[in-house]
XYZ file of C-alpha atoms in Angstrom:
337
model
C 0.000 0.000 0.000
C 1.299 3.439 -0.942
C 0.268 6.959 -0.006
C -1.561 8.822 -2.783
C -1.142 12.078 -0.838
C 0.748 13.306 2.213
C -0.453 11.509 5.367
C 0.240 13.031 8.803
C 1.311 10.899 11.746
C -1.600 9.313 13.698
C -3.944 9.366 10.676
C -6.252 6.337 10.651
C -5.030 4.091 7.822
C -7.534 1.260 8.073
C -10.029 -0.424 10.379
C -12.226 -3.511 10.397
C -15.120 -4.602 12.673
C -14.133 -7.507 14.910
C -17.585 -9.106 14.763
C -17.003 -9.808 11.052
C -13.874 -11.879 11.755
C -13.529 -15.629 12.252
C -14.095 -16.360 15.944
C -10.935 -17.774 17.537
C -12.427 -18.100 21.031
C -14.301 -21.268 20.047
C -12.857 -24.460 18.626
C -11.431 -27.885 19.422
C -8.348 -26.534 21.198
C -10.034 -24.735 24.097
C -10.403 -21.077 25.001
C -6.970 -20.254 26.431
C -4.890 -17.466 24.914
C -2.430 -19.993 23.467
C -5.245 -22.048 21.921
C -6.739 -19.145 19.977
C -4.169 -19.281 17.173
C -4.879 -22.990 16.688
C -8.641 -22.384 16.795
C -8.321 -19.667 14.171
C -6.093 -21.810 11.949
C -8.554 -24.689 12.205
C -11.601 -22.537 11.420
C -9.961 -20.526 8.629
C -8.615 -23.643 6.897
C -12.123 -25.121 6.920
C -13.524 -21.881 5.477
C -10.853 -21.884 2.758
C -12.212 -25.197 1.513
C -15.858 -24.169 1.921
C -17.432 -22.970 -1.334
C -20.305 -21.434 0.632
C -18.159 -19.592 3.156
C -19.436 -16.341 4.601
C -15.857 -15.237 5.300
C -14.743 -14.471 1.760
C -13.424 -11.127 2.970
C -11.015 -12.844 5.344
C -9.594 -15.393 2.922
C -9.770 -13.331 -0.285
C -6.456 -11.673 0.497
C -4.628 -14.949 1.141
C -1.543 -15.632 -0.908
C -2.470 -18.737 -2.891
C -0.708 -22.051 -2.422
C 0.655 -21.759 -5.967
C 2.182 -18.381 -5.093
C 3.571 -19.661 -1.802
C 5.219 -22.605 -3.533
C 7.273 -20.142 -5.550
C 8.871 -18.370 -2.596
C 7.833 -19.658 0.861
C 10.522 -21.257 3.046
C 8.097 -24.148 3.600
C 8.727 -25.428 0.077
C 12.503 -24.984 -0.085
C 14.350 -28.058 -1.364
C 17.755 -29.328 -0.261
C 19.539 -27.280 -2.944
C 17.867 -24.128 -1.607
C 18.880 -25.013 1.941
C 22.442 -25.735 0.829
C 22.631 -22.237 -0.679
C 21.376 -20.739 2.585
C 23.900 -22.818 4.512
C 26.706 -21.475 2.318
C 25.638 -17.931 3.197
C 24.978 -18.553 6.906
C 24.586 -21.950 8.650
C 22.536 -20.487 11.511
C 20.051 -18.923 9.078
C 19.700 -22.315 7.394
C 19.056 -23.874 10.812
C 16.341 -21.276 11.571
C 14.624 -22.084 8.257
C 14.713 -25.819 9.001
C 13.315 -25.178 12.493
C 10.515 -23.019 11.043
C 9.564 -25.870 8.689
C 9.583 -28.374 11.563
C 7.407 -26.082 13.677
C 5.007 -25.610 10.763
C 4.717 -29.371 10.200
C 4.048 -29.925 13.905
C 1.217 -27.382 14.036
C -0.253 -28.484 10.697
C -0.278 -32.083 11.953
C -2.149 -31.044 15.121
C -4.872 -29.301 13.102
C -5.067 -32.091 10.535
C -5.702 -34.668 13.267
C -8.394 -32.459 14.808
C -10.147 -31.972 11.444
C -9.487 -34.926 9.074
C -12.040 -33.551 6.594
C -9.911 -30.450 5.984
C -7.309 -30.907 3.252
C -3.609 -30.698 4.029
C -3.170 -28.091 1.295
C -5.804 -25.810 2.832
C -4.191 -26.098 6.265
C -0.709 -25.413 4.870
C -1.931 -22.398 2.897
C -3.814 -20.999 5.893
C -0.887 -21.541 8.271
C 1.581 -19.722 6.018
C -0.821 -16.805 5.557
C -1.438 -16.680 9.295
C 2.301 -16.460 10.011
C 2.792 -13.645 7.516
C -0.315 -11.516 8.064
C -2.208 -12.398 11.255
C -2.978 -10.125 14.202
C -3.031 -12.405 17.243
C -5.555 -13.353 18.513
C -7.837 -12.093 15.721
C -6.174 -13.884 12.805
C -5.930 -12.378 9.334
C -7.887 -9.123 9.086
C -9.243 -7.932 5.701
C -7.820 -4.625 4.426
C -5.121 -4.619 7.107
C -3.526 -7.669 5.471
C -2.678 -5.582 2.393
C -0.008 -3.593 4.254
C 3.594 -4.708 4.551
C 5.320 -4.975 7.921
C 7.918 -2.743 9.540
C 9.096 -3.099 13.146
C 9.902 0.589 13.575
C 7.749 2.323 10.947
C 4.521 0.397 11.477
C 2.014 0.794 14.281
C 0.420 -2.369 15.624
C -3.346 -2.761 15.820
C -5.498 -0.875 18.319
C -8.985 -1.848 19.479
C -11.557 0.942 19.274
C -15.371 0.892 19.120
C -15.418 -2.799 18.251
C -12.912 -2.365 15.436
C -9.265 -3.156 14.864
C -7.594 0.077 13.782
C -4.109 1.008 12.581
C -2.770 4.548 12.363
C 0.228 6.097 10.674
C 3.182 5.877 13.046
C 5.158 8.499 11.093
C 4.454 11.285 8.610
C 4.224 9.871 5.070
C 4.831 11.775 1.860
C 2.856 11.032 -1.287
C 4.228 7.931 -3.006
C 5.768 6.436 0.139
C 4.971 2.869 1.130
C 2.680 2.609 4.159
C 3.637 0.140 6.869
C 1.912 -1.482 9.814
C 3.306 -3.918 12.374
C 2.174 -7.515 12.719
C 4.479 -7.922 15.732
C 8.203 -7.335 16.157
C 10.425 -9.783 14.268
C 14.164 -10.377 14.241
C 15.411 -9.807 10.693
C 15.753 -13.591 10.178
C 12.127 -14.216 11.176
C 11.103 -11.197 9.093
C 12.491 -12.755 5.911
C 11.345 -16.281 6.778
C 7.706 -15.548 7.608
C 6.879 -12.296 5.786
C 8.200 -13.560 2.405
C 10.098 -10.336 1.651
C 12.833 -8.195 3.176
C 13.165 -4.427 3.070
C 16.932 -4.005 3.008
C 16.641 -0.219 3.336
C 14.397 -0.281 6.388
C 15.369 -0.363 10.074
C 15.749 -3.794 11.662
C 16.967 -5.496 14.820
C 18.980 -8.639 15.554
C 17.900 -11.055 18.278
C 21.368 -11.117 19.817
C 20.153 -12.996 22.873
C 19.282 -16.014 20.752
C 22.194 -15.753 18.311
C 25.099 -15.200 20.712
C 26.289 -18.435 22.332
C 28.048 -18.288 25.718
C 30.224 -21.036 27.184
C 29.045 -22.749 30.361
C 32.087 -25.018 30.588
C 34.052 -25.427 33.795
C 33.556 -23.835 37.184
C 33.585 -20.280 35.815
C 31.121 -21.135 33.052
C 28.731 -22.657 35.581
C 29.063 -19.613 37.850
C 28.272 -17.348 34.884
C 25.218 -19.473 34.042
C 23.913 -19.417 37.619
C 24.468 -15.660 37.891
C 22.842 -14.647 34.597
C 19.755 -16.754 35.437
C 19.046 -14.222 38.166
C 18.428 -11.591 35.482
C 17.291 -13.342 32.284
C 15.775 -16.674 31.213
C 18.261 -18.897 29.407
C 18.325 -21.874 27.061
C 20.941 -24.389 28.184
C 22.624 -26.021 25.185
C 24.888 -28.946 24.394
C 27.029 -28.159 21.367
C 29.233 -31.070 20.314
C 29.479 -32.155 23.936
C 30.261 -28.661 25.224
C 27.955 -26.944 27.713
C 26.706 -23.550 26.567
C 23.701 -21.245 26.786
C 21.926 -18.413 25.035
C 19.532 -15.821 26.421
C 15.797 -16.205 25.910
C 14.684 -12.627 26.562
C 12.856 -10.484 23.979
C 14.794 -7.238 24.414
C 18.407 -8.439 24.176
C 18.884 -6.865 20.773
C 21.195 -5.134 18.355
C 19.294 -2.160 16.932
C 21.034 -0.878 13.798
C 24.316 0.427 15.272
C 23.831 0.038 19.023
C 23.026 -2.590 21.670
C 19.764 -2.452 23.596
C 19.696 -1.641 27.312
C 19.060 -5.308 28.143
C 21.971 -6.442 25.966
C 24.316 -4.058 27.778
C 23.031 -5.389 31.113
C 23.490 -9.013 30.025
C 27.052 -8.397 28.818
C 27.879 -6.566 32.042
C 26.543 -9.312 34.319
C 28.255 -12.083 32.348
C 31.517 -10.134 32.465
C 31.162 -9.448 36.189
C 31.563 -13.189 36.832
C 33.786 -14.147 33.915
C 36.450 -11.613 34.924
C 36.987 -13.958 37.920
C 38.495 -11.445 40.341
C 37.398 -8.499 42.487
C 36.995 -5.634 40.035
C 35.884 -2.026 39.836
C 32.944 -1.167 37.573
C 35.354 0.423 35.083
C 37.188 -2.906 34.807
C 33.942 -4.816 34.383
C 32.867 -2.379 31.655
C 36.181 -2.766 29.822
C 35.902 -6.564 30.053
C 32.308 -6.399 28.756
C 33.397 -4.303 25.768
C 36.088 -6.842 24.866
C 33.624 -9.694 25.335
C 31.062 -7.933 23.138
C 33.738 -7.452 20.467
C 34.477 -11.183 20.554
C 30.790 -12.071 20.207
C 30.423 -9.657 17.287
C 33.485 -11.161 15.597
C 31.951 -14.628 15.986
C 28.746 -13.445 14.290
C 30.629 -11.652 11.516
C 32.645 -14.805 10.814
C 29.492 -16.925 10.534
C 28.023 -14.549 7.942
C 29.530 -15.656 4.613
C 27.240 -13.662 2.337
C 30.189 -11.784 0.815
C 31.517 -15.097 -0.509
C 28.359 -15.637 -2.568
C 27.758 -14.001 -5.957
C 24.312 -12.369 -5.893
C 23.737 -13.332 -9.540
C 23.859 -17.028 -8.566
C 21.188 -16.722 -5.875
C 17.695 -17.924 -6.968
C 14.979 -15.259 -6.861
C 13.152 -16.995 -3.997
C 16.304 -16.738 -1.852
C 17.244 -13.140 -2.657
C 15.479 -11.786 0.425
C 17.817 -13.899 2.561
C 20.849 -12.624 0.674
C 19.703 -9.056 1.336
C 18.988 -9.704 5.026
C 22.485 -11.127 5.491
C 23.979 -8.053 3.831
C 21.955 -5.938 6.251
C 22.948 -8.087 9.223
C 26.634 -7.837 8.357
C 26.408 -4.055 8.037
C 24.705 -3.865 11.454
C 27.325 -6.106 13.070
C 30.157 -4.068 11.571
C 28.529 -0.786 12.630
C 28.264 -2.015 16.225
C 31.861 -3.212 16.206
C 33.195 0.044 14.787
C 31.527 2.046 17.576
C 33.369 0.129 20.292
C 36.349 1.895 21.864
C 39.680 0.356 20.887
């Protein structure tokens, strides 16, 4: 969607009455908050295969299965995954994990509704991941806008309607954005089926950075950081490690988030392994951050791949890795020597 005239910040861009949407509060999976996405997926997939559906407005904007087969991660073959692995093995792993998660959820719905075709469930799931407003599902009109974490305003509930407003001032001709929920740039490219390489993005550094938990010091670090953030304990080739499972441990363009600075500081406070002044802890944290950035930069091999050899359906991943590398380098260059 593009502006046909100048649009001031806070202008209402679109709205839709909630009572015209598929009801996600009822269904075979219960009425809990977590169950609503499954209920919506189940109901919408059934409506997609129903020639007499009264919810044409909801499903009319779906990307078709034929379209999705051309570019969705769900249909990547082993050659596609090998190309992704050449550019970045962790990105390839995220894509494989997304496919496994999709298959798991699709299987749950298929068992609950054997009369619903697998193709309809797959198509509905992929559209839900790219355009849904939880817990309301896909919303007509709103689903025609592309996503931006920083430029798009998420939905607001007003007078029985879901409403989105302009988060910034738009000039005529500019693309209008809304937010379907914040996404790390990997998840952005995986689930939204495109990547705006010129737009602002963030890196989920908590998930991507791996910290050693080996030995007495590693275990002390792990125990200490658990006081501040949830962690995922990992076993990597027999070595104990962990990453941080907190939503705000981020790299934002050229700077770390407040929570990332706190995490680095607390890890360094223990890893320095001696009584230390705050200035010493800060210096240690800067060096540790530099090491983590270097690890991420080394993993990103996009510069070794010729863009002209990348299939069209994988170009968004090539562009995201270029963006990621620029963000990593920008953060590294800002560190004091």
